[in-house]
Amino acid sequence: MRIDIVTIFPEAFTPLSISMIGRARERGLLDVRLWNLRDFAPDRHRQVDDAPYGGGAGMVMKPEPFFAAVDAIRRESEPSRIILTSPQGRLLTHALAEQLAAEPHLVLLCGHYEGIDERVCRGLATDEISIGDYVLTGGELAAMVIVDAVARFVPGVVGDPASVRADSFAEGLLDHPHYTRPPEFRGMKVPEVLLSGDHEAIRRWRRAQRLRRTLERRPDLLKREALSPEDRRLLDEADLDLA
Ligand code: ADE
């Protein structure tokens, strides 16, 4: 899969050169290319922002550099989605990341300043995506979050595909607790069942933990209709009520 990122800070993207994403790029599973928005500015001062029409605080990103950068990308390959990072966008979720991972070629446009000229949103971007209900100082971190979340769904990027399937949110449930050696640490013991070797009891315990955590921390994720009879029994046994 190819991902082109258009940004005024290409140097901010070193995290995409390390760990799993770095390895995925080395192995040719992921082709990430960075474009400096200033290279596409219409004037010799390489200015990419200007004062807002109608007045008000801050600067607005000009439309021409974004259109020119995407024209340059199109000369190499036609993108299947052009995504603008913005707090006004729809929220990035597990489901959206999985959907984007099926696309052959994404472009990510990183916003900055007070905002971006609306003609970029209406006439260039196919999607506007937010990574959460808070405002960042720029779209670079949002773009890296999107690349990371999407890349996990690209076959081969995560070593064990079963771990992607079993992760938090894969079934609308949070993850269960994990433990490794030692069996007791600073007075905190590993739950007995995990040491029992009883695979069926471990599976049931993990499922109950996932249901409990989701109910306690993110009840908005739990949909009664999506729960199996076993799930409901596990919740009853743990004496937990769905709202
Ligand atoms: N740019 C600034 N805040 C953002 C957010 N929450 N999501 C995506 N892009 C942003």
Short mmCIF file of C-alpha atoms and ligand atoms in Angstrom, two decimals:
data_model
loop_
_atom_site.label_atom_id
_atom_site.label_comp_id
_atom_site.label_asym_id
_atom_site.label_seq_id
_atom_site.Cartn_x
_atom_site.Cartn_y
_atom_site.Cartn_z
CA MET A 1 0.00 0.00 0.00
CA ARG A 2 1.21 3.51 -0.82
CA ILE A 3 0.74 6.52 1.49
CA ASP A 4 1.81 10.04 0.51
CA ILE A 5 1.97 12.68 3.24
CA VAL A 6 1.86 16.39 2.44
CA THR A 7 3.23 18.50 5.31
CA ILE A 8 5.16 21.64 6.21
CA PHE A 9 7.22 19.50 8.63
CA PRO A 10 8.51 16.41 6.77
CA GLU A 11 11.25 16.11 9.41
CA ALA A 12 8.58 15.32 12.05
CA PHE A 13 7.97 11.88 10.54
CA THR A 14 11.01 9.98 11.85
CA PRO A 15 8.74 7.79 14.05
CA LEU A 16 7.56 6.17 10.79
CA SER A 17 11.13 4.91 10.21
CA ILE A 18 11.37 2.81 13.37
CA SER A 19 9.77 -0.27 14.88
CA MET A 20 6.97 -2.12 13.05
CA ILE A 21 6.20 0.65 10.54
CA GLY A 22 9.90 1.12 9.73
CA ARG A 23 10.26 -2.62 9.17
CA ALA A 24 7.12 -2.76 7.04
CA ARG A 25 8.60 -0.02 4.83
CA GLU A 26 11.93 -1.83 4.55
CA ARG A 27 10.10 -4.99 3.56
CA GLY A 28 8.13 -3.15 0.87
CA LEU A 29 4.72 -3.73 2.51
CA LEU A 30 4.24 -0.03 2.98
CA ASP A 31 5.47 2.72 0.64
CA VAL A 32 5.38 6.02 2.61
CA ARG A 33 6.47 9.18 0.78
CA LEU A 34 6.80 12.67 2.25
CA TRP A 35 6.12 15.89 0.35
CA ASN A 36 7.07 19.34 1.62
CA LEU A 37 4.07 21.62 1.10
CA ARG A 38 6.39 24.66 0.79
CA ASP A 39 7.86 23.20 -2.41
CA PHE A 40 4.44 23.85 -3.97
CA ALA A 41 3.94 27.42 -2.72
CA PRO A 42 3.04 29.86 -5.52
CA ASP A 43 5.60 32.54 -4.55
CA ARG A 44 9.34 32.69 -3.98
CA HIS A 45 8.88 33.21 -0.23
CA ARG A 46 7.35 29.75 -0.13
CA GLN A 47 4.38 31.13 1.79
CA VAL A 48 1.68 28.54 2.48
CA ASP A 49 -0.64 30.65 4.69
CA ASP A 50 -2.46 33.96 4.50
CA ALA A 51 -4.85 36.15 6.51
CA PRO A 52 -8.48 35.00 6.68
CA TYR A 53 -11.09 36.68 4.52
CA GLY A 54 -13.63 38.28 6.85
CA GLY A 55 -10.99 38.94 9.52
CA GLY A 56 -10.33 37.12 12.76
CA ALA A 57 -7.41 35.57 14.59
CA GLY A 58 -4.69 33.44 13.05
CA MET A 59 -3.76 32.46 9.53
CA VAL A 60 -5.40 30.15 7.01
CA MET A 61 -3.57 27.63 4.82
CA LYS A 62 -3.73 28.60 1.16
CA PRO A 63 -5.38 26.23 -1.32
CA GLU A 64 -2.84 26.39 -4.21
CA PRO A 65 0.04 24.47 -2.54
CA PHE A 66 -2.23 21.55 -1.57
CA PHE A 67 -3.71 21.28 -5.08
CA ALA A 68 -0.23 21.52 -6.67
CA ALA A 69 1.20 18.87 -4.32
CA VAL A 70 -1.63 16.46 -5.12
CA ASP A 71 -1.17 17.17 -8.87
CA ALA A 72 2.48 16.09 -8.46
CA ILE A 73 1.44 12.91 -6.61
CA ARG A 74 -1.15 12.17 -9.33
CA ARG A 75 1.57 12.32 -11.96
CA GLU A 76 3.10 9.27 -10.21
CA SER A 77 -0.05 7.40 -9.18
CA GLU A 78 -3.77 8.17 -8.79
CA PRO A 79 -4.70 8.13 -5.09
CA SER A 80 -7.82 6.21 -4.05
CA ARG A 81 -8.53 8.51 -1.06
CA ILE A 82 -7.28 12.01 -0.18
CA ILE A 83 -7.57 12.58 3.56
CA LEU A 84 -7.38 15.88 5.36
CA THR A 85 -6.45 15.71 9.07
CA SER A 86 -8.73 18.04 10.99
CA PRO A 87 -10.64 18.26 14.28
CA GLN A 88 -13.75 18.82 12.11
CA GLY A 89 -13.44 15.38 10.53
CA ARG A 90 -15.16 12.13 11.34
CA LEU A 91 -13.53 10.18 14.14
CA LEU A 92 -10.88 7.58 13.37
CA THR A 93 -12.08 4.20 14.61
CA HIS A 94 -10.95 0.59 14.35
CA ALA A 95 -13.54 0.08 11.58
CA LEU A 96 -12.39 3.12 9.58
CA ALA A 97 -8.71 2.14 9.91
CA GLU A 98 -9.53 -1.35 8.63
CA GLN A 99 -11.49 0.11 5.71
CA LEU A 100 -8.62 2.47 4.77
CA ALA A 101 -6.14 -0.43 4.86
CA ALA A 102 -8.01 -1.97 1.91
CA GLU A 103 -7.21 1.08 -0.26
CA PRO A 104 -4.22 0.88 -2.60
CA HIS A 105 -3.11 4.52 -2.30
CA LEU A 106 -3.84 7.13 0.38
CA VAL A 107 -2.81 10.78 0.50
CA LEU A 108 -2.73 12.53 3.89
CA LEU A 109 -2.84 16.32 3.96
CA CYS A 110 -1.63 17.80 7.26
CA GLY A 111 -3.48 20.90 8.40
CA HIS A 112 -2.02 23.77 10.44
CA TYR A 113 -2.72 27.25 11.82
CA GLU A 114 -6.31 28.34 12.36
CA GLY A 115 -7.52 26.16 9.53
CA ILE A 116 -7.34 25.29 5.86
CA ASP A 117 -9.05 27.08 2.99
CA GLU A 118 -12.43 25.38 2.60
CA ARG A 119 -11.77 24.72 -1.10
CA VAL A 120 -9.20 22.08 -0.08
CA CYS A 121 -11.90 20.31 1.96
CA ARG A 122 -14.58 20.63 -0.75
CA GLY A 123 -12.59 20.39 -3.96
CA LEU A 124 -9.63 18.15 -3.17
CA ALA A 125 -10.07 15.95 -0.09
CA THR A 126 -12.32 12.90 -0.28
CA ASP A 127 -12.31 12.51 3.53
CA GLU A 128 -11.72 14.63 6.61
CA ILE A 129 -10.55 12.64 9.63
CA SER A 130 -10.06 13.59 13.29
CA ILE A 131 -8.14 11.42 15.75
CA GLY A 132 -10.08 12.67 18.78
CA ASP A 133 -12.10 15.44 20.34
CA TYR A 134 -9.20 17.75 21.14
CA VAL A 135 -7.16 20.17 19.08
CA LEU A 136 -3.53 19.45 18.16
CA THR A 137 -1.05 22.14 17.11
CA GLY A 138 -0.82 20.52 13.69
CA GLY A 139 -1.93 17.55 11.63
CA GLU A 140 1.44 15.69 11.66
CA LEU A 141 0.75 13.63 14.79
CA ALA A 142 -2.75 12.87 13.49
CA ALA A 143 -1.28 11.68 10.17
CA MET A 144 1.18 9.41 11.99
CA VAL A 145 -1.62 7.98 14.13
CA ILE A 146 -3.64 7.27 10.97
CA VAL A 147 -0.66 5.61 9.23
CA ASP A 148 0.06 3.46 12.29
CA ALA A 149 -3.55 2.39 12.88
CA VAL A 150 -4.09 1.63 9.17
CA ALA A 151 -0.76 -0.18 8.68
CA ARG A 152 -1.63 -2.75 11.38
CA PHE A 153 -4.32 -4.06 9.05
CA VAL A 154 -2.00 -4.42 6.05
CA PRO A 155 -1.23 -8.14 5.76
CA GLY A 156 2.29 -8.96 7.01
CA VAL A 157 2.88 -5.71 8.96
CA VAL A 158 1.99 -7.28 12.31
CA GLY A 159 3.72 -10.65 12.61
CA ASP A 160 0.77 -12.61 13.98
CA PRO A 161 -2.55 -11.81 12.22
CA ALA A 162 -4.40 -13.43 15.14
CA SER A 163 -3.16 -10.63 17.38
CA VAL A 164 -4.76 -7.97 15.13
CA ARG A 165 -8.02 -9.91 15.17
CA ALA A 166 -7.97 -10.33 18.97
CA ASP A 167 -7.03 -6.72 19.80
CA SER A 168 -9.15 -4.21 21.60
CA PHE A 169 -12.13 -3.05 19.51
CA ALA A 170 -11.87 -5.95 17.06
CA GLU A 171 -15.21 -7.16 18.41
CA GLY A 172 -16.28 -3.89 19.99
CA LEU A 173 -14.71 -4.99 23.28
CA LEU A 174 -11.65 -3.76 25.16
CA ASP A 175 -8.75 -6.16 25.66
CA HIS A 176 -8.36 -8.47 28.68
CA PRO A 177 -5.43 -8.06 31.14
CA HIS A 178 -2.08 -9.63 30.22
CA TYR A 179 0.56 -11.13 32.54
CA THR A 180 4.02 -12.63 32.14
CA ARG A 181 6.62 -13.97 34.61
CA PRO A 182 7.13 -13.69 37.57
CA PRO A 183 3.96 -15.20 39.09
CA GLU A 184 4.15 -12.73 41.98
CA PHE A 185 5.62 -9.23 41.84
CA ARG A 186 5.61 -6.69 44.71
CA GLY A 187 2.73 -8.52 46.32
CA MET A 188 0.65 -8.61 43.11
CA LYS A 189 -0.24 -12.12 42.00
CA VAL A 190 -1.06 -13.42 38.54
CA PRO A 191 -4.67 -14.70 38.59
CA GLU A 192 -4.67 -18.39 39.48
CA VAL A 193 -6.66 -19.42 36.40
CA LEU A 194 -3.84 -18.27 34.04
CA LEU A 195 -1.44 -20.70 35.74
CA SER A 196 -3.95 -23.56 35.67
CA GLY A 197 -3.30 -24.82 32.14
CA ASP A 198 -7.10 -25.16 31.73
CA HIS A 199 -7.53 -23.56 28.30
CA GLU A 200 -11.32 -23.47 28.42
CA ALA A 201 -11.31 -21.79 31.86
CA ILE A 202 -8.71 -19.28 30.61
CA ARG A 203 -10.79 -18.47 27.52
CA ARG A 204 -13.90 -17.90 29.69
CA TRP A 205 -11.92 -15.75 32.20
CA ARG A 206 -10.49 -13.58 29.42
CA ARG A 207 -13.89 -13.11 27.81
CA ALA A 208 -15.43 -12.13 31.16
CA GLN A 209 -12.58 -9.65 31.76
CA ARG A 210 -13.11 -8.07 28.36
CA LEU A 211 -16.83 -7.70 29.00
CA ARG A 212 -16.26 -6.31 32.51
CA ARG A 213 -13.66 -3.76 31.41
CA THR A 214 -15.77 -2.59 28.52
CA LEU A 215 -18.81 -2.23 30.75
CA GLU A 216 -16.84 -0.30 33.38
CA ARG A 217 -14.69 1.87 31.13
CA ARG A 218 -16.50 2.17 27.80
CA PRO A 219 -20.16 1.22 28.22
CA ASP A 220 -20.84 3.13 24.98
CA LEU A 221 -19.13 0.29 23.06
CA LEU A 222 -21.32 -2.51 24.43
CA LYS A 223 -24.37 -3.39 22.42
CA ARG A 224 -26.63 -5.93 24.07
CA GLU A 225 -27.81 -7.36 20.76
CA ALA A 226 -24.19 -8.12 19.78
CA LEU A 227 -23.63 -10.22 22.90
CA SER A 228 -23.84 -14.00 22.68
CA PRO A 229 -25.83 -16.03 25.25
CA GLU A 230 -22.46 -16.97 26.79
CA ASP A 231 -21.47 -13.30 27.11
CA ARG A 232 -24.73 -12.53 28.90
CA ARG A 233 -24.19 -15.48 31.21
CA LEU A 234 -20.64 -14.32 32.00
CA LEU A 235 -21.92 -10.82 32.80
CA ASP A 236 -24.65 -12.31 35.03
CA GLU A 237 -22.10 -14.50 36.82
CA ALA A 238 -19.92 -11.46 37.44
CA ASP A 239 -23.07 -9.65 38.65
CA LEU A 240 -22.62 -6.87 36.11
CA ASP A 241 -25.58 -5.08 34.62
CA LEU A 242 -25.83 -3.59 31.17
CA ALA A 243 -27.25 -0.09 31.24
N1 ADE B 1 -5.45 18.71 13.72
C1 ADE B 1 -5.62 19.36 14.89
N2 ADE B 1 -6.34 18.63 15.75
C2 ADE B 1 -6.62 17.45 15.12
C3 ADE B 1 -7.34 16.29 15.49
N3 ADE B 1 -7.92 16.16 16.69
N4 ADE B 1 -7.44 15.30 14.59
C4 ADE B 1 -6.87 15.41 13.38
N5 ADE B 1 -6.19 16.49 12.97
C5 ADE B 1 -6.07 17.51 13.83
#
